Short mmCIF file of N, CA, C and O in Angstrom, two decimals:
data_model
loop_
_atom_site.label_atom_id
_atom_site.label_comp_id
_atom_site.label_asym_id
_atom_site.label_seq_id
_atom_site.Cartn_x
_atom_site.Cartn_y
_atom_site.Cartn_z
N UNK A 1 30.97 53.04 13.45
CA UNK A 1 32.32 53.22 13.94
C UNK A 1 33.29 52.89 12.81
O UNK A 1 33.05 51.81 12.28
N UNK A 2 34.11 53.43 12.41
CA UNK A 2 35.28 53.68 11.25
C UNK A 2 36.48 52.11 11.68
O UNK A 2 36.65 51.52 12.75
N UNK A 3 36.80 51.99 10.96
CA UNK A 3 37.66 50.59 10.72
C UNK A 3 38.75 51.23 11.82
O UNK A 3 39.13 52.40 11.79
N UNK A 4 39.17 50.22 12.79
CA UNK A 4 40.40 50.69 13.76
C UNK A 4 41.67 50.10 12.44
O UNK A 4 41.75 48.93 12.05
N UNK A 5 42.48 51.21 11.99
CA UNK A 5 43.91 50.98 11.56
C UNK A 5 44.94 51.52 12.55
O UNK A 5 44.92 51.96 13.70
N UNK A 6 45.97 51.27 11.49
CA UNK A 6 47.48 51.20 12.46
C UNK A 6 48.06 52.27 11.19
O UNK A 6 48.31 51.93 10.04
N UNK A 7 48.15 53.35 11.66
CA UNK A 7 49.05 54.19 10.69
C UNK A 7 50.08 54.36 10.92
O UNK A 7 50.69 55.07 10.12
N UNK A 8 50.88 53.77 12.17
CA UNK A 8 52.56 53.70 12.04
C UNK A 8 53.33 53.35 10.96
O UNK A 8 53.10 52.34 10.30
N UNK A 9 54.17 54.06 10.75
CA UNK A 9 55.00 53.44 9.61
C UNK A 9 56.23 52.72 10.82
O UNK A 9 56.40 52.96 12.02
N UNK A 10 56.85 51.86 9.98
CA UNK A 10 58.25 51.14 10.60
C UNK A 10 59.01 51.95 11.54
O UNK A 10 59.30 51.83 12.72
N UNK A 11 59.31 53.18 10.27
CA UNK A 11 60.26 54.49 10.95
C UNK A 11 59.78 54.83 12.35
O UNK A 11 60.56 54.71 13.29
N UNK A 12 58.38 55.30 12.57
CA UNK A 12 57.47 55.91 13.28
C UNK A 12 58.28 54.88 14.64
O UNK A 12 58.67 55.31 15.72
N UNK A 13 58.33 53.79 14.25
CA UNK A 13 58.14 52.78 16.08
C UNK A 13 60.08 52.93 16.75
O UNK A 13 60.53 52.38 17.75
N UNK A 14 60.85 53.86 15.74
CA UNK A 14 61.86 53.60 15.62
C UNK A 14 62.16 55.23 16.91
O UNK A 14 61.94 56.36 16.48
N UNK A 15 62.53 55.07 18.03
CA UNK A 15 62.48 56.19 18.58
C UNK A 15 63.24 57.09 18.16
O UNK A 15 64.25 56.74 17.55
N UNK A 16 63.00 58.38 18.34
CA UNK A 16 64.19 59.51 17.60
C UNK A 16 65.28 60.24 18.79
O UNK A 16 65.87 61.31 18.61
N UNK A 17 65.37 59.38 20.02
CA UNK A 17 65.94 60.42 20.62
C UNK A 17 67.48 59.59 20.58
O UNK A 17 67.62 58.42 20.21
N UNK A 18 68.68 60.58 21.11
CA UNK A 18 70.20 60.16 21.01
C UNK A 18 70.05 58.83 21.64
O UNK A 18 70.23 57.85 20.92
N UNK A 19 69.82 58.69 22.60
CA UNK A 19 69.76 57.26 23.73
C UNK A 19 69.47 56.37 22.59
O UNK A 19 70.18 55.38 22.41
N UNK A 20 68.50 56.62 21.82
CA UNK A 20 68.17 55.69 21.38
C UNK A 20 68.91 54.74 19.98
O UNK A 20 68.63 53.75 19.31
N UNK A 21 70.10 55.85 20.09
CA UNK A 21 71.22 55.23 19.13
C UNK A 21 72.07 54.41 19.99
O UNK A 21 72.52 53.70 19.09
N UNK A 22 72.58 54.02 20.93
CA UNK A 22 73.77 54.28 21.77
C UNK A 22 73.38 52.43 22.17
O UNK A 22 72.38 52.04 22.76
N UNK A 23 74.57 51.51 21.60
CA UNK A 23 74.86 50.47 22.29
C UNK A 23 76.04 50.12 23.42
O UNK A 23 77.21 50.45 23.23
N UNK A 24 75.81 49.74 24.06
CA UNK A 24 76.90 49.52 25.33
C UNK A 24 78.01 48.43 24.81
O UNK A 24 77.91 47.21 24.73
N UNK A 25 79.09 49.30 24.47
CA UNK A 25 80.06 48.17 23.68
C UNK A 25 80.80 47.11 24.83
O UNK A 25 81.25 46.01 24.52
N UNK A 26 80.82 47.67 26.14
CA UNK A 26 81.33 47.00 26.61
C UNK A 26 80.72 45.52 26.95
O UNK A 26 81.30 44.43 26.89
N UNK A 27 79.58 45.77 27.26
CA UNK A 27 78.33 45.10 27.14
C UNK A 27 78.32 43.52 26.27
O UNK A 27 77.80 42.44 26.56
N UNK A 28 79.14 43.96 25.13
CA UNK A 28 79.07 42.85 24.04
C UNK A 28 80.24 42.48 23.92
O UNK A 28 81.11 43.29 24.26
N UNK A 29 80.65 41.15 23.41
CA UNK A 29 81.92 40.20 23.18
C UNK A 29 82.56 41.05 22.31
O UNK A 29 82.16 42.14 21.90
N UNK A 30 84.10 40.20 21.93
CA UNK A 30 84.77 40.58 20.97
C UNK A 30 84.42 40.70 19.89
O UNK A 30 84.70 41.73 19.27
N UNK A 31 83.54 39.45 19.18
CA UNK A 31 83.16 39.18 17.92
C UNK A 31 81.97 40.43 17.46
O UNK A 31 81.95 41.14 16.45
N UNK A 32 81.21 40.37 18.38
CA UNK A 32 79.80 41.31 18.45
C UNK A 32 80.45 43.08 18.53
O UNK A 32 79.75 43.91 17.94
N UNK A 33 81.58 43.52 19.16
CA UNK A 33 82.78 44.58 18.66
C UNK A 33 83.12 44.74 17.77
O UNK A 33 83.45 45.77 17.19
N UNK A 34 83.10 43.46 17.44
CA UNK A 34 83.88 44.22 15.73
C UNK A 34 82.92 43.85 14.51
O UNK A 34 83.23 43.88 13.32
N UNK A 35 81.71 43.50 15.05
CA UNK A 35 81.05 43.42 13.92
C UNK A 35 80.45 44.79 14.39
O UNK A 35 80.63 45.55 13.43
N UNK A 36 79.69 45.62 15.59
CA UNK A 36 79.25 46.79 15.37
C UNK A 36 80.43 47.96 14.76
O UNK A 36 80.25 48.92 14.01
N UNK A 37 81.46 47.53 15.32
CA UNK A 37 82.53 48.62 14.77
C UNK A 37 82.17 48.47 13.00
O UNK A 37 82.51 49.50 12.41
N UNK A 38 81.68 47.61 12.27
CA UNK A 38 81.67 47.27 10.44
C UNK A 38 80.24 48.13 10.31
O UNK A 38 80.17 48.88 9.33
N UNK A 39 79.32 48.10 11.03
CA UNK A 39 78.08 48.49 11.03
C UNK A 39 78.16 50.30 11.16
O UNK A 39 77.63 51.19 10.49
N UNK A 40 78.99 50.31 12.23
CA UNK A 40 79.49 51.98 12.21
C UNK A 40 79.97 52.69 11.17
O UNK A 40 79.49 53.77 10.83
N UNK A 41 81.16 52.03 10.50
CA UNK A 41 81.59 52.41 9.47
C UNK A 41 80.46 51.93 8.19
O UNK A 41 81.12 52.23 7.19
N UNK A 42 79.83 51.66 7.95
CA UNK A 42 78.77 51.52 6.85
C UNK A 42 78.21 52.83 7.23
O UNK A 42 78.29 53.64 6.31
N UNK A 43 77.91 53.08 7.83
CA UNK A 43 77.05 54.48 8.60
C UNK A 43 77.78 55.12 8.23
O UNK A 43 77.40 55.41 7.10
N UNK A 44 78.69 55.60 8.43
CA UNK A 44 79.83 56.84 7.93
C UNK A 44 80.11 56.64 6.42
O UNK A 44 81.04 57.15 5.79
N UNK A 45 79.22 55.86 5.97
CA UNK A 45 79.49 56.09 4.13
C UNK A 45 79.11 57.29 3.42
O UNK A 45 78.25 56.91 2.63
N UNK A 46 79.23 58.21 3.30
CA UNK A 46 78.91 59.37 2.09
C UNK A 46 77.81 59.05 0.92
O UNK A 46 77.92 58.05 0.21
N UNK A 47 76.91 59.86 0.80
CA UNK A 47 75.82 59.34 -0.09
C UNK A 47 76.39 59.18 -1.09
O UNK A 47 77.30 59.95 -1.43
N UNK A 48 76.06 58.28 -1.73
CA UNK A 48 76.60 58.11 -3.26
C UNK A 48 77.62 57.21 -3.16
O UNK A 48 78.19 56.94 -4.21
N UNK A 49 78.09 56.52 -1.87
CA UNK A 49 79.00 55.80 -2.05
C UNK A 49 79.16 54.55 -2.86
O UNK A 49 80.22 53.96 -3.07
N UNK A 50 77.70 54.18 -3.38
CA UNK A 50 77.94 53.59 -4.52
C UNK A 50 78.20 53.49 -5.75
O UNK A 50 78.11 52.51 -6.50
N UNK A 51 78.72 55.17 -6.07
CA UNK A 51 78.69 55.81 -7.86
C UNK A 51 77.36 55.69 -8.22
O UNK A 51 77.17 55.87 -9.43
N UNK A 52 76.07 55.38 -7.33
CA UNK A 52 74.72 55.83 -8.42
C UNK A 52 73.72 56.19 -7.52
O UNK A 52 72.50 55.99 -7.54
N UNK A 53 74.79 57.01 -6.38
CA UNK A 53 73.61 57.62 -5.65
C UNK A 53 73.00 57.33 -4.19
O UNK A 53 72.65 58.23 -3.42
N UNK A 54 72.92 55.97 -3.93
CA UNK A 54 72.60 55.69 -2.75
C UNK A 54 72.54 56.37 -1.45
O UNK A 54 73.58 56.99 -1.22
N UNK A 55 71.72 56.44 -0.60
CA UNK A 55 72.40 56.86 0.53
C UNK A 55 72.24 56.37 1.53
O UNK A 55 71.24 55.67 1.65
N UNK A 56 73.21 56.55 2.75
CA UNK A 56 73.60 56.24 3.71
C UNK A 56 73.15 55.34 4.36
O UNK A 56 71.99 55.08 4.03
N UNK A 57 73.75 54.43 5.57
CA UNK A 57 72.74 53.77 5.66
C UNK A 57 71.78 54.38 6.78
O UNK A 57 72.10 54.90 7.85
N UNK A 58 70.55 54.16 6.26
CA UNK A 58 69.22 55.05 7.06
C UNK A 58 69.04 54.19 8.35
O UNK A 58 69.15 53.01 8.69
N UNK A 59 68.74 55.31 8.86
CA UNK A 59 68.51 55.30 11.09
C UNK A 59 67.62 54.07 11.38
O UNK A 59 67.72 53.22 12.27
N UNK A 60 66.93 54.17 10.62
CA UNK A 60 65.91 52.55 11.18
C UNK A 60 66.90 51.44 11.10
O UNK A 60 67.11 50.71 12.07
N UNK A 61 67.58 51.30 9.81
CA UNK A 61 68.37 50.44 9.80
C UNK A 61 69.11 50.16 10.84
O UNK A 61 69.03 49.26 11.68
N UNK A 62 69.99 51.19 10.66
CA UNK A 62 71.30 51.24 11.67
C UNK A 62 70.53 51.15 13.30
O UNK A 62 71.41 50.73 14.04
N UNK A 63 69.58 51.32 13.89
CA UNK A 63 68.94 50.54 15.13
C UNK A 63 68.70 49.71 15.26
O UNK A 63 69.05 49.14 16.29
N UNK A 64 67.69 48.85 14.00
CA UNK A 64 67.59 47.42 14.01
C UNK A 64 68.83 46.76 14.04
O UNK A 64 69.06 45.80 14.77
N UNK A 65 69.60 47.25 13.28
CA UNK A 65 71.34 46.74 13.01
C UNK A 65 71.84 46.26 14.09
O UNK A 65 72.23 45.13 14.37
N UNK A 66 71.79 47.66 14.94
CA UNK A 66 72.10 47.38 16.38
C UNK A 66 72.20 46.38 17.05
O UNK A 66 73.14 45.63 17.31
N UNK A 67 70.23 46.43 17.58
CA UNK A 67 69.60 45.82 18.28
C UNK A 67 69.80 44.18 17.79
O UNK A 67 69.81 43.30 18.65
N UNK A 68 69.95 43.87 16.43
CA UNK A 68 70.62 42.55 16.41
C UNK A 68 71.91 42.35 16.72
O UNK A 68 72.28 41.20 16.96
N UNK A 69 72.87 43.50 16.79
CA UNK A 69 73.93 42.21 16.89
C UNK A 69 74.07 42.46 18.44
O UNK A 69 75.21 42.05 18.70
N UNK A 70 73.71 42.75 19.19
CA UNK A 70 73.65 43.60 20.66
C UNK A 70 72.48 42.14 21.33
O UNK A 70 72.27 42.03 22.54
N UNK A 71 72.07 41.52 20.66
CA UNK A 71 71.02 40.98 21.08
C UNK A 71 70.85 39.45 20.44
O UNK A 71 69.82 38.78 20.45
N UNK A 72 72.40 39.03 19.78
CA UNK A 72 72.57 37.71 18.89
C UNK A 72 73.63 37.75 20.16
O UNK A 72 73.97 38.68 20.89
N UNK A 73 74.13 35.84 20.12
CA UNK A 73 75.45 35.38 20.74
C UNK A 73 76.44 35.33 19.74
O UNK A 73 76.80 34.19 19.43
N UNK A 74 76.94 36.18 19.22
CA UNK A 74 77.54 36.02 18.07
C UNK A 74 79.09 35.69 18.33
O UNK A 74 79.93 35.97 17.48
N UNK A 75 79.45 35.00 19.71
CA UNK A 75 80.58 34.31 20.01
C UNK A 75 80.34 33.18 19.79
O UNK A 75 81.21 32.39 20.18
N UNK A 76 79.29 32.68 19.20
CA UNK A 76 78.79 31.04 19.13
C UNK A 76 78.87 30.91 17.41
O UNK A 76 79.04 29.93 16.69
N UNK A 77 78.72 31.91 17.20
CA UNK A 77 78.97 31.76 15.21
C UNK A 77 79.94 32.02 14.63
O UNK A 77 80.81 32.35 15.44
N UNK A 78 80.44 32.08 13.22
CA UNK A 78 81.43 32.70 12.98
C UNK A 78 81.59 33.96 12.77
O UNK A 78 80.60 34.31 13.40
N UNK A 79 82.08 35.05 12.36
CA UNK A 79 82.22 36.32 12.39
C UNK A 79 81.02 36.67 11.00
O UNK A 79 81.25 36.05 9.96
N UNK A 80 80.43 37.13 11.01
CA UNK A 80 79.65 37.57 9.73
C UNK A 80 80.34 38.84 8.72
O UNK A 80 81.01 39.80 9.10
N UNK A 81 80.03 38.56 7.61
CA UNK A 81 80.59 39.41 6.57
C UNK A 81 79.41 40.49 6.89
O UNK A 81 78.25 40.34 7.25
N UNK A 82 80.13 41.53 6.64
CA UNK A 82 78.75 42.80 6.93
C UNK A 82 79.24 43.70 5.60
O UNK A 82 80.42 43.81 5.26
N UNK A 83 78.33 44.21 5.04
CA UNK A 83 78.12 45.12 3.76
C UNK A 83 77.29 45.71 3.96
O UNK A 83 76.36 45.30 4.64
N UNK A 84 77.35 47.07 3.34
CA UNK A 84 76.22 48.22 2.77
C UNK A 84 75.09 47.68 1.74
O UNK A 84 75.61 47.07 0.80
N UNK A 85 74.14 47.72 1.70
CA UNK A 85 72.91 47.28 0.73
C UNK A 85 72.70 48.94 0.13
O UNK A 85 72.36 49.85 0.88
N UNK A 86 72.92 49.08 -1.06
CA UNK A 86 72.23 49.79 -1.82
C UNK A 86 70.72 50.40 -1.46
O UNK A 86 69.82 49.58 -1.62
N UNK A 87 70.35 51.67 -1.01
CA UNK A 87 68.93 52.32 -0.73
C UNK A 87 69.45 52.71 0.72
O UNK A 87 68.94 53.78 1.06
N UNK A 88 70.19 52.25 1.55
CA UNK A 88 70.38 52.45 2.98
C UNK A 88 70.53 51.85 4.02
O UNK A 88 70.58 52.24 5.19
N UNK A 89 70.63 50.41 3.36
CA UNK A 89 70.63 49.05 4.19
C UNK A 89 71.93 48.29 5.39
O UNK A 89 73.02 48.71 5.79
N UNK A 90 71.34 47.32 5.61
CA UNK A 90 72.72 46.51 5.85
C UNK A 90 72.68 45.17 5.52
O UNK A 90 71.55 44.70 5.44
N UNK A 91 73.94 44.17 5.24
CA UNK A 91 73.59 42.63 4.91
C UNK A 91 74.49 42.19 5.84
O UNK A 91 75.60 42.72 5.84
N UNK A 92 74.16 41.12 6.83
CA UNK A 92 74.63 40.06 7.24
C UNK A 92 75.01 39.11 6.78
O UNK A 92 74.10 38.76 6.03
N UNK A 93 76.32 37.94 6.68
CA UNK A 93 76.42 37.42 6.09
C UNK A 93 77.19 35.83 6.57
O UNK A 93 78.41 35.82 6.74
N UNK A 94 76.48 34.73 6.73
CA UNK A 94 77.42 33.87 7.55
C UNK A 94 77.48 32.79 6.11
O UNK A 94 76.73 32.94 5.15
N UNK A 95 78.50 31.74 6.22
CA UNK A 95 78.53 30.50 5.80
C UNK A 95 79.07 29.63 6.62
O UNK A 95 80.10 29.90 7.25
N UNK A 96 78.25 28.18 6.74
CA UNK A 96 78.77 27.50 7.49
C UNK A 96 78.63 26.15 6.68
O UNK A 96 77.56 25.68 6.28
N UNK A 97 79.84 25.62 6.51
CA UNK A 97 80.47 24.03 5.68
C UNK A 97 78.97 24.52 4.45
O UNK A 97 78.95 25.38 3.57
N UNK A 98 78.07 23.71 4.82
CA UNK A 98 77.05 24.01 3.02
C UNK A 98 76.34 24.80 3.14
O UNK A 98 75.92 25.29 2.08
N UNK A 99 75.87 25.34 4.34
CA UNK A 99 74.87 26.51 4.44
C UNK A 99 75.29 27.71 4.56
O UNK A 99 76.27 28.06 5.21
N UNK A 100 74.29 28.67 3.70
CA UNK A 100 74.63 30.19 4.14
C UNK A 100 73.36 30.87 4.65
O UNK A 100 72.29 30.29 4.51
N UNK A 101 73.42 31.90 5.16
CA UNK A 101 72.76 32.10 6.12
C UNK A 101 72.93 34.17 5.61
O UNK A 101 73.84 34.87 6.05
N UNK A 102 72.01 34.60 4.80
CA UNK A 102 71.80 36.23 4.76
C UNK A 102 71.08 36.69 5.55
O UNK A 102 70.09 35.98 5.77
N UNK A 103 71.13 37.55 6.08
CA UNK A 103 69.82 38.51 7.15
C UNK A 103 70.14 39.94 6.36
O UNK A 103 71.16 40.63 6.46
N UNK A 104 69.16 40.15 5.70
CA UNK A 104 69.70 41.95 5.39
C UNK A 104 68.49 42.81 5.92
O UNK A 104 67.33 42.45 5.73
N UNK A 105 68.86 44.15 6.71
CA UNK A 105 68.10 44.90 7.35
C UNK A 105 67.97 46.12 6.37
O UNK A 105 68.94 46.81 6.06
N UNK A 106 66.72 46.30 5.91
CA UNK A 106 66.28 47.00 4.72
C UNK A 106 65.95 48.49 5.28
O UNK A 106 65.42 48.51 6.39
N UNK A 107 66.17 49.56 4.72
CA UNK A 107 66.18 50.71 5.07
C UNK A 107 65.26 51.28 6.18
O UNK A 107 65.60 52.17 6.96
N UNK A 108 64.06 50.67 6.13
CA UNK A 108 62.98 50.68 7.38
C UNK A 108 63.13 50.24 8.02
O UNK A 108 62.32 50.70 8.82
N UNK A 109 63.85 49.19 8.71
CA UNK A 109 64.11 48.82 9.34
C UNK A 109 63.64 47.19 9.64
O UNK A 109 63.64 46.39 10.57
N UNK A 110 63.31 47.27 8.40
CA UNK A 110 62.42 45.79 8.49
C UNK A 110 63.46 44.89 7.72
O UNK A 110 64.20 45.28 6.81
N UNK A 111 63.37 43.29 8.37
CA UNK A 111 64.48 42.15 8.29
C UNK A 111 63.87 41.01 7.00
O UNK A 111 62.77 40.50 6.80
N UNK A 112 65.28 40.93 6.26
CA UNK A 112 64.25 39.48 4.94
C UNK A 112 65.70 39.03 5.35
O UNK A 112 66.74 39.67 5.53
N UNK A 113 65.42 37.81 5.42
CA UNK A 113 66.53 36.80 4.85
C UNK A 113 66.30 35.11 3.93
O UNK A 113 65.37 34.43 3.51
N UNK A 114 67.87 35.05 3.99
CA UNK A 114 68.09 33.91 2.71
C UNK A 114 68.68 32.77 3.55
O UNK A 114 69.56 33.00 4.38
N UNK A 115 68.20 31.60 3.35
CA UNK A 115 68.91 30.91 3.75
C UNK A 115 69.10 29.68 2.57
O UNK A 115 68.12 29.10 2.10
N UNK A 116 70.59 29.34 2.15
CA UNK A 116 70.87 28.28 1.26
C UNK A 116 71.40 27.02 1.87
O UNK A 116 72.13 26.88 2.85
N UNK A 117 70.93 26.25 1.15
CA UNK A 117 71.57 24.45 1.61
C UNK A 117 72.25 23.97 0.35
O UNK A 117 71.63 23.64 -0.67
N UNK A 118 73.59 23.96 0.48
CA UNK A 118 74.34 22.71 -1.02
C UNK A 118 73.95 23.92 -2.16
O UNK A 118 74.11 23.56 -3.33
N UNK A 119 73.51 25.17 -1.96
CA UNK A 119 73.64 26.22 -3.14
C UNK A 119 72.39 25.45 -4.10
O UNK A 119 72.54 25.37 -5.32
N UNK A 120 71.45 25.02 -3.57
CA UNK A 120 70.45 24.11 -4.30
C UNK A 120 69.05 24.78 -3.78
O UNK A 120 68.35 25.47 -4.52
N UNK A 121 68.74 24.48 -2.42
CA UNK A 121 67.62 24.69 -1.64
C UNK A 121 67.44 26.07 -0.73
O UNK A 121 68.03 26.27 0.34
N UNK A 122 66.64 26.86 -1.27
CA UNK A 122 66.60 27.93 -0.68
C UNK A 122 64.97 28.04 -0.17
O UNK A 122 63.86 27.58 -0.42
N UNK A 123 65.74 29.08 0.82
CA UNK A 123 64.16 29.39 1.65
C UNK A 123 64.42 30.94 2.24
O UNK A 123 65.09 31.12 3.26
N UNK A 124 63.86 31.97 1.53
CA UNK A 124 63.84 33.30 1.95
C UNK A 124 62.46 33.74 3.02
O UNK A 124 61.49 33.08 3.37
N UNK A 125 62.83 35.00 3.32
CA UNK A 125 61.37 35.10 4.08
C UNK A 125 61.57 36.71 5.13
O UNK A 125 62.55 37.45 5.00
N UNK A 126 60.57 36.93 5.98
CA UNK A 126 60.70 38.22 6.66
C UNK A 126 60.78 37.67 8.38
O UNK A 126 60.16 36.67 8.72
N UNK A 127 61.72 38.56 9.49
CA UNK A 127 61.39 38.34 10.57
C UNK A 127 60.63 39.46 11.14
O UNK A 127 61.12 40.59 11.09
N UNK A 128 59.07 39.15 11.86
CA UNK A 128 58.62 40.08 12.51
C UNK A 128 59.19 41.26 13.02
O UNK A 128 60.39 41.09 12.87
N UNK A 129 59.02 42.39 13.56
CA UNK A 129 59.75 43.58 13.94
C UNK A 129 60.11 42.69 15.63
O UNK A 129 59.22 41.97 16.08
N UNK A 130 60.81 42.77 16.06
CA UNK A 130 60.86 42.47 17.28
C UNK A 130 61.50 40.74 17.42
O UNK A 130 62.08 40.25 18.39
N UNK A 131 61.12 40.00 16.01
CA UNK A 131 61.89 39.08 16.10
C UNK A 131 63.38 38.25 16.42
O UNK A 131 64.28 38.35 15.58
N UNK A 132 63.51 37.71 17.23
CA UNK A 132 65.04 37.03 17.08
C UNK A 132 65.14 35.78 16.45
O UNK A 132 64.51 34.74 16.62
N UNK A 133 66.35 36.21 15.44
CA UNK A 133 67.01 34.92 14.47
C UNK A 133 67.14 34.15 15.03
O UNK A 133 67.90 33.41 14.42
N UNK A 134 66.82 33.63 16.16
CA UNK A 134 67.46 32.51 16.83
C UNK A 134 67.32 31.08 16.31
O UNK A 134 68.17 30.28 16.71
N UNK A 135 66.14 30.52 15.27
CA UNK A 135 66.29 29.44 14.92
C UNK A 135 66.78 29.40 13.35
O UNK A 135 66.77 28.40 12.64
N UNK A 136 67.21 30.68 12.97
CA UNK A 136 67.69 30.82 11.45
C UNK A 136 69.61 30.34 11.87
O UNK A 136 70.25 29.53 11.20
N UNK A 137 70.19 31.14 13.20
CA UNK A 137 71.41 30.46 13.57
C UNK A 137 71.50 29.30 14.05
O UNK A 137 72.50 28.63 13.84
N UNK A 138 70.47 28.85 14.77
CA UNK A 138 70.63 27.22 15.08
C UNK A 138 70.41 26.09 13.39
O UNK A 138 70.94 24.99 13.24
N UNK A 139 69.80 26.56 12.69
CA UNK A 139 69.66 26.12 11.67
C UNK A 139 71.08 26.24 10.90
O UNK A 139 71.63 25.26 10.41
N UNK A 140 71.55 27.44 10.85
CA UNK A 140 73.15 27.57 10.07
C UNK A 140 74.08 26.28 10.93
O UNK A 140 74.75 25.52 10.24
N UNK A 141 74.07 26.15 12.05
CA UNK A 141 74.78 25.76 13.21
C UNK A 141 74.92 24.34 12.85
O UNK A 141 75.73 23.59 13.40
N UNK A 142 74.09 23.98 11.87
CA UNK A 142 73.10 22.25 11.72
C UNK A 142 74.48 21.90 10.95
O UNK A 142 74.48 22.64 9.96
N UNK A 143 75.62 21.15 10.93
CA UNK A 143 76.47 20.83 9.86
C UNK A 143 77.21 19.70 10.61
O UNK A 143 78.12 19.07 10.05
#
């Protein structure tokens, strides 16, 4: 019997139909509004919007994107800085008094983040597909 693998790619688990873009804005707070409204407009960037080409940010992303901030309390944090990542990405971005706190969602849709203490002690790493940040914000929260 042949080795059982998993030939999904990231993309593959990422459904392709319209529904499957579509967050319920009403659904979500103020803060979690206007951070998908920053996430939208990253999406509407023009390839190349970085002068060397880049493009857009790619569909896995922009779902995972979603599905986090649709699925964080992000009335309990402060507003996150949101940026375009170069290849198709997105970066999250909090600081709180000494800690900062990155989540960037990489073109597949797959999550790494950074977390700094006093700009001294760092600890990077990946969240499972399906994971919630929830102890990476209770950790920012620690001050």
């Amino acid at each position: 019997m042949p080795p059982l693998t998993d030939t999904r790619s990231p993309i593959a688990a990422v459904p392709r139909t319209q529904w499957a873009q579509i967050t319920p804005l009403l659904d979500l707070g103020v803060r979690a509004r206007g951070v998908m409204s920053c996430v939208r407009e990253i999406a509407s960037l023009p390839a190349g919007w970085d002068g060397h080409g880049s493009p857009p940010l790619c569909e896995p992303a922009k779902a995972v994107a979603a599905r986090l901030v649709s699925g964080t309390d992000l009335e309990s944090l402060p507003t996150p800085h949101v940026s375009p990542v170069s290849g198709g990405g997105v970066q999250f971005e909090w600081r709180v008094g000494p800690r900062e706190l990155e989540i960037e969602v990489l073109p597949d849709g797959s999550i790494e983040y950074l977390a700094v203490l006093d700009g001294t002690q760092m600890v990077e790493g990946t969240l499972d597909e399906g994971a919630a940040p929830g102890a990476l914000f209770r950790w920012l929260m620690q001050c």
